[in-house]
Amino acid sequence: MLARAQAEQFARQQQVAEAQWLREQQVVELARRRDGYKNVNAAFRRYRTHLMNFLWTVHKDAVTAEAREALEEARRDHHSVLAEAQLVASGEVLRELNDMTKSLSEAYRRIMCLEEGTPDPDGSFDELRADFGRLWEQWEAMLDTMRADLGVEDGTTTPTPTGGRLPVPSPPDGPGTARAA
């Protein structure tokens, strides 16, 4: 009887240890996803901001090698951080990340066409500038999905003072005065 009692106690201890290990693994996984989402969110925001600034630079016909390099650096950073996030993101978040990446890539392509003097038929400065409003809304949806995946509140972003989304910035002097969106 003593041996059986000891075996049952050992089995219970093993179950408790395994449950504790599983909880610790869940905490570690949540922290990895949170860090990945934080990093990708910052990289997407930076890339979008540099795209917007470059569009203003193109509009003012003031493109420099430094402006182009700043955009390319933000683009490379975006790709690098996205690659890391793809390894930890849930399926739903991964779809949002991929959709946002496609939209940013299309905005980049259209801006480069405008800069080269061969804009798309709907690729004027004003039309491209309006695209950033749609990018902002898409970014908010992506952020909501990430927050929901992490179990933060109900997954909705904090409303802005303008009632939902920030307006597309229109600085009078171009990118130097553009508010980061």
PDB file of C-alpha atoms in Angstrom:
ATOM      1  CA  MET A   1       0.000   0.000   0.000  1.00  0.00           C
ATOM      2  CA  LEU A   2       2.867   2.340   0.819  1.00  0.00           C
ATOM      3  CA  ALA A   3       4.404   1.772  -2.614  1.00  0.00           C
ATOM      4  CA  ARG A   4       1.077   2.467  -4.324  1.00  0.00           C
ATOM      5  CA  ALA A   5       0.567   5.674  -2.281  1.00  0.00           C
ATOM      6  CA  GLN A   6       4.072   6.829  -3.171  1.00  0.00           C
ATOM      7  CA  ALA A   7       3.489   6.036  -6.844  1.00  0.00           C
ATOM      8  CA  GLU A   8       0.202   8.039  -6.823  1.00  0.00           C
ATOM      9  CA  GLN A   9       1.919  10.939  -5.068  1.00  0.00           C
ATOM     10  CA  PHE A  10       4.766  10.836  -7.609  1.00  0.00           C
ATOM     11  CA  ALA A  11       2.246  10.794 -10.483  1.00  0.00           C
ATOM     12  CA  ARG A  12       0.457  13.841  -8.998  1.00  0.00           C
ATOM     13  CA  GLN A  13       3.757  15.666  -8.614  1.00  0.00           C
ATOM     14  CA  GLN A  14       4.582  14.874 -12.241  1.00  0.00           C
ATOM     15  CA  GLN A  15       1.186  16.225 -13.362  1.00  0.00           C
ATOM     16  CA  VAL A  16       1.678  19.408 -11.337  1.00  0.00           C
ATOM     17  CA  ALA A  17       5.185  19.863 -12.733  1.00  0.00           C
ATOM     18  CA  GLU A  18       3.960  19.299 -16.291  1.00  0.00           C
ATOM     19  CA  ALA A  19       1.083  21.758 -15.834  1.00  0.00           C
ATOM     20  CA  GLN A  20       3.501  24.346 -14.437  1.00  0.00           C
ATOM     21  CA  TRP A  21       5.866  23.804 -17.372  1.00  0.00           C
ATOM     22  CA  LEU A  22       2.980  24.256 -19.841  1.00  0.00           C
ATOM     23  CA  ARG A  23       1.917  27.513 -18.139  1.00  0.00           C
ATOM     24  CA  GLU A  24       5.490  28.790 -18.294  1.00  0.00           C
ATOM     25  CA  GLN A  25       5.706  27.906 -21.985  1.00  0.00           C
ATOM     26  CA  GLN A  26       2.454  29.777 -22.654  1.00  0.00           C
ATOM     27  CA  VAL A  27       3.831  32.857 -20.883  1.00  0.00           C
ATOM     28  CA  VAL A  28       7.049  32.657 -22.906  1.00  0.00           C
ATOM     29  CA  GLU A  29       5.110  32.242 -26.171  1.00  0.00           C
ATOM     30  CA  LEU A  30       2.852  35.197 -25.365  1.00  0.00           C
ATOM     31  CA  ALA A  31       5.908  37.350 -24.600  1.00  0.00           C
ATOM     32  CA  ARG A  32       7.522  36.310 -27.913  1.00  0.00           C
ATOM     33  CA  ARG A  33       4.373  37.213 -29.864  1.00  0.00           C
ATOM     34  CA  ARG A  34       3.988  40.513 -27.986  1.00  0.00           C
ATOM     35  CA  ASP A  35       7.619  41.466 -28.708  1.00  0.00           C
ATOM     36  CA  GLY A  36       7.274  40.415 -32.354  1.00  0.00           C
ATOM     37  CA  TYR A  37       4.047  42.407 -32.757  1.00  0.00           C
ATOM     38  CA  LYS A  38       5.570  45.441 -31.051  1.00  0.00           C
ATOM     39  CA  ASN A  39       8.605  45.358 -33.327  1.00  0.00           C
ATOM     40  CA  VAL A  40       6.624  44.823 -36.527  1.00  0.00           C
ATOM     41  CA  ASN A  41       4.183  47.574 -35.575  1.00  0.00           C
ATOM     42  CA  ALA A  42       7.062  50.017 -35.079  1.00  0.00           C
ATOM     43  CA  ALA A  43       8.726  48.956 -38.352  1.00  0.00           C
ATOM     44  CA  PHE A  44       5.464  49.284 -40.320  1.00  0.00           C
ATOM     45  CA  ARG A  45       4.832  52.713 -38.803  1.00  0.00           C
ATOM     46  CA  ARG A  46       8.364  53.869 -39.620  1.00  0.00           C
ATOM     47  CA  TYR A  47       8.171  52.572 -43.200  1.00  0.00           C
ATOM     48  CA  ARG A  48       4.768  54.189 -43.763  1.00  0.00           C
ATOM     49  CA  THR A  49       6.053  57.482 -42.383  1.00  0.00           C
ATOM     50  CA  HIS A  50       9.137  57.390 -44.628  1.00  0.00           C
ATOM     51  CA  LEU A  51       6.945  56.574 -47.628  1.00  0.00           C
ATOM     52  CA  MET A  52       4.753  59.571 -46.840  1.00  0.00           C
ATOM     53  CA  ASN A  53       7.765  61.837 -46.384  1.00  0.00           C
ATOM     54  CA  PHE A  54       9.289  60.607 -49.643  1.00  0.00           C
ATOM     55  CA  LEU A  55       6.013  61.306 -51.450  1.00  0.00           C
ATOM     56  CA  TRP A  56       6.205  64.904 -50.202  1.00  0.00           C
ATOM     57  CA  THR A  57       9.832  65.076 -51.307  1.00  0.00           C
ATOM     58  CA  VAL A  58       8.838  63.851 -54.779  1.00  0.00           C
ATOM     59  CA  HIS A  59       5.985  66.375 -54.861  1.00  0.00           C
ATOM     60  CA  LYS A  60       8.400  69.197 -54.036  1.00  0.00           C
ATOM     61  CA  ASP A  61      10.857  67.863 -56.649  1.00  0.00           C
ATOM     62  CA  ALA A  62      13.515  67.711 -53.943  1.00  0.00           C
ATOM     63  CA  VAL A  63      14.553  64.036 -53.963  1.00  0.00           C
ATOM     64  CA  THR A  64      18.086  63.522 -52.711  1.00  0.00           C
ATOM     65  CA  ALA A  65      20.255  60.470 -52.266  1.00  0.00           C
ATOM     66  CA  GLU A  66      19.799  60.879 -48.504  1.00  0.00           C
ATOM     67  CA  ALA A  67      15.998  60.896 -48.790  1.00  0.00           C
ATOM     68  CA  ARG A  68      16.084  57.819 -50.995  1.00  0.00           C
ATOM     69  CA  GLU A  69      18.473  56.031 -48.594  1.00  0.00           C
ATOM     70  CA  ALA A  70      16.298  56.856 -45.568  1.00  0.00           C
ATOM     71  CA  LEU A  71      13.327  55.284 -47.334  1.00  0.00           C
ATOM     72  CA  GLU A  72      15.340  52.233 -48.362  1.00  0.00           C
ATOM     73  CA  GLU A  73      16.638  51.777 -44.823  1.00  0.00           C
ATOM     74  CA  ALA A  74      13.082  51.864 -43.441  1.00  0.00           C
ATOM     75  CA  ARG A  75      12.034  49.412 -46.142  1.00  0.00           C
ATOM     76  CA  ARG A  76      14.867  46.991 -45.305  1.00  0.00           C
ATOM     77  CA  ASP A  77      14.075  47.256 -41.608  1.00  0.00           C
ATOM     78  CA  HIS A  78      10.428  46.533 -42.355  1.00  0.00           C
ATOM     79  CA  HIS A  79      11.338  43.400 -44.313  1.00  0.00           C
ATOM     80  CA  SER A  80      13.698  42.174 -41.602  1.00  0.00           C
ATOM     81  CA  VAL A  81      11.263  42.683 -38.743  1.00  0.00           C
ATOM     82  CA  LEU A  82       8.416  41.187 -40.789  1.00  0.00           C
ATOM     83  CA  ALA A  83      10.483  38.042 -41.344  1.00  0.00           C
ATOM     84  CA  GLU A  84      10.896  37.661 -37.581  1.00  0.00           C
ATOM     85  CA  ALA A  85       7.207  38.297 -36.897  1.00  0.00           C
ATOM     86  CA  GLN A  86       6.191  35.706 -39.477  1.00  0.00           C
ATOM     87  CA  LEU A  87       7.766  33.062 -37.243  1.00  0.00           C
ATOM     88  CA  VAL A  88       5.651  33.883 -34.175  1.00  0.00           C
ATOM     89  CA  ALA A  89       2.423  35.395 -35.526  1.00  0.00           C
ATOM     90  CA  SER A  90      -0.873  33.586 -35.385  1.00  0.00           C
ATOM     91  CA  GLY A  91      -2.519  32.720 -38.703  1.00  0.00           C
ATOM     92  CA  GLU A  92      -4.967  35.611 -38.486  1.00  0.00           C
ATOM     93  CA  VAL A  93      -2.258  38.133 -37.622  1.00  0.00           C
ATOM     94  CA  LEU A  94      -0.033  36.744 -40.362  1.00  0.00           C
ATOM     95  CA  ARG A  95      -2.786  37.390 -42.936  1.00  0.00           C
ATOM     96  CA  GLU A  96      -3.074  40.997 -41.717  1.00  0.00           C
ATOM     97  CA  LEU A  97       0.712  41.451 -41.826  1.00  0.00           C
ATOM     98  CA  ASN A  98       0.888  40.077 -45.364  1.00  0.00           C
ATOM     99  CA  ASP A  99      -2.009  42.269 -46.537  1.00  0.00           C
ATOM    100  CA  MET A 100      -0.413  45.355 -44.993  1.00  0.00           C
ATOM    101  CA  THR A 101       2.935  44.481 -46.580  1.00  0.00           C
ATOM    102  CA  LYS A 102       1.292  44.168 -49.996  1.00  0.00           C
ATOM    103  CA  SER A 103      -0.366  47.559 -49.555  1.00  0.00           C
ATOM    104  CA  LEU A 104       2.890  49.202 -48.481  1.00  0.00           C
ATOM    105  CA  SER A 105       4.713  47.589 -51.405  1.00  0.00           C
ATOM    106  CA  GLU A 106       2.089  48.887 -53.817  1.00  0.00           C
ATOM    107  CA  ALA A 107       2.351  52.389 -52.322  1.00  0.00           C
ATOM    108  CA  TYR A 108       6.139  52.206 -52.682  1.00  0.00           C
ATOM    109  CA  ARG A 109       5.842  51.089 -56.319  1.00  0.00           C
ATOM    110  CA  ARG A 110       3.391  53.862 -57.155  1.00  0.00           C
ATOM    111  CA  ILE A 111       5.514  56.529 -55.472  1.00  0.00           C
ATOM    112  CA  MET A 112       8.613  55.338 -57.327  1.00  0.00           C
ATOM    113  CA  CYS A 113       6.702  55.486 -60.628  1.00  0.00           C
ATOM    114  CA  LEU A 114       5.654  59.057 -59.837  1.00  0.00           C
ATOM    115  CA  GLU A 115       9.241  59.948 -58.942  1.00  0.00           C
ATOM    116  CA  GLU A 116      10.515  58.433 -62.214  1.00  0.00           C
ATOM    117  CA  GLY A 117       7.972  60.460 -64.190  1.00  0.00           C
ATOM    118  CA  THR A 118       5.872  57.462 -65.247  1.00  0.00           C
ATOM    119  CA  PRO A 119       2.970  57.552 -62.795  1.00  0.00           C
ATOM    120  CA  ASP A 120       0.073  55.112 -62.918  1.00  0.00           C
ATOM    121  CA  PRO A 121      -3.112  56.571 -64.452  1.00  0.00           C
ATOM    122  CA  ASP A 122      -4.397  57.033 -60.893  1.00  0.00           C
ATOM    123  CA  GLY A 123      -0.951  57.873 -59.498  1.00  0.00           C
ATOM    124  CA  SER A 124      -1.063  61.604 -58.974  1.00  0.00           C
ATOM    125  CA  PHE A 125       0.310  63.140 -55.795  1.00  0.00           C
ATOM    126  CA  ASP A 126      -3.204  63.747 -54.426  1.00  0.00           C
ATOM    127  CA  GLU A 127      -4.345  60.207 -55.198  1.00  0.00           C
ATOM    128  CA  LEU A 128      -1.226  58.741 -53.614  1.00  0.00           C
ATOM    129  CA  ARG A 129      -1.667  60.987 -50.607  1.00  0.00           C
ATOM    130  CA  ALA A 130      -5.231  59.708 -50.223  1.00  0.00           C
ATOM    131  CA  ASP A 131      -3.841  56.156 -50.189  1.00  0.00           C
ATOM    132  CA  PHE A 132      -2.230  56.932 -46.846  1.00  0.00           C
ATOM    133  CA  GLY A 133      -5.685  57.382 -45.313  1.00  0.00           C
ATOM    134  CA  ARG A 134      -6.547  53.859 -46.461  1.00  0.00           C
ATOM    135  CA  LEU A 135      -3.189  52.594 -45.194  1.00  0.00           C
ATOM    136  CA  TRP A 136      -3.950  54.131 -41.803  1.00  0.00           C
ATOM    137  CA  GLU A 137      -7.306  52.340 -41.634  1.00  0.00           C
ATOM    138  CA  GLN A 138      -5.671  49.066 -42.684  1.00  0.00           C
ATOM    139  CA  TRP A 139      -2.957  49.580 -40.066  1.00  0.00           C
ATOM    140  CA  GLU A 140      -5.634  50.087 -37.383  1.00  0.00           C
ATOM    141  CA  ALA A 141      -7.322  46.810 -38.404  1.00  0.00           C
ATOM    142  CA  MET A 142      -3.953  45.032 -38.273  1.00  0.00           C
ATOM    143  CA  LEU A 143      -3.302  46.479 -34.828  1.00  0.00           C
ATOM    144  CA  ASP A 144      -6.754  45.388 -33.639  1.00  0.00           C
ATOM    145  CA  THR A 145      -6.027  41.833 -34.806  1.00  0.00           C
ATOM    146  CA  MET A 146      -2.681  41.778 -33.010  1.00  0.00           C
ATOM    147  CA  ARG A 147      -4.240  43.097 -29.800  1.00  0.00           C
ATOM    148  CA  ALA A 148      -7.032  40.534 -29.968  1.00  0.00           C
ATOM    149  CA  ASP A 149      -4.477  37.767 -30.534  1.00  0.00           C
ATOM    150  CA  LEU A 150      -2.650  38.872 -27.397  1.00  0.00           C
ATOM    151  CA  GLY A 151      -5.904  39.021 -25.419  1.00  0.00           C
ATOM    152  CA  VAL A 152      -5.692  42.770 -24.877  1.00  0.00           C
ATOM    153  CA  GLU A 153      -9.141  44.187 -24.180  1.00  0.00           C
ATOM    154  CA  ASP A 154     -11.563  43.516 -27.009  1.00  0.00           C
ATOM    155  CA  GLY A 155      -9.021  44.179 -29.758  1.00  0.00           C
ATOM    156  CA  THR A 156     -10.179  47.696 -30.616  1.00  0.00           C
ATOM    157  CA  THR A 157      -7.744  50.551 -30.816  1.00  0.00           C
ATOM    158  CA  THR A 158      -8.198  53.659 -28.751  1.00  0.00           C
ATOM    159  CA  PRO A 159     -10.359  56.165 -30.623  1.00  0.00           C
ATOM    160  CA  THR A 160      -8.624  59.297 -31.796  1.00  0.00           C
ATOM    161  CA  PRO A 161      -9.884  62.793 -31.063  1.00  0.00           C
ATOM    162  CA  THR A 162     -11.074  62.999 -34.671  1.00  0.00           C
ATOM    163  CA  GLY A 163     -13.467  60.126 -34.122  1.00  0.00           C
ATOM    164  CA  GLY A 164     -11.747  57.050 -35.437  1.00  0.00           C
ATOM    165  CA  ARG A 165      -8.775  57.732 -37.631  1.00  0.00           C
ATOM    166  CA  LEU A 166      -6.181  60.402 -37.880  1.00  0.00           C
ATOM    167  CA  PRO A 167      -6.468  62.704 -40.853  1.00  0.00           C
ATOM    168  CA  VAL A 168      -3.944  62.429 -43.642  1.00  0.00           C
ATOM    169  CA  PRO A 169      -1.331  65.036 -42.832  1.00  0.00           C
ATOM    170  CA  SER A 170      -0.952  67.904 -45.226  1.00  0.00           C
ATOM    171  CA  PRO A 171       1.984  69.986 -44.039  1.00  0.00           C
ATOM    172  CA  PRO A 172       2.460  73.252 -45.872  1.00  0.00           C
ATOM    173  CA  ASP A 173       6.217  72.765 -46.109  1.00  0.00           C
ATOM    174  CA  GLY A 174       6.410  69.047 -46.956  1.00  0.00           C
ATOM    175  CA  PRO A 175       7.996  66.170 -45.091  1.00  0.00           C
ATOM    176  CA  GLY A 176       9.912  68.170 -42.548  1.00  0.00           C
ATOM    177  CA  THR A 177       6.637  69.196 -40.943  1.00  0.00           C
ATOM    178  CA  ALA A 178       4.702  65.969 -41.571  1.00  0.00           C
ATOM    179  CA  ARG A 179       3.200  64.469 -38.471  1.00  0.00           C
ATOM    180  CA  ALA A 180       4.110  60.780 -38.158  1.00  0.00           C
ATOM    181  CA  ALA A 181       1.079  58.706 -39.059  1.00  0.00           C
TER     182      ALA A 181
END
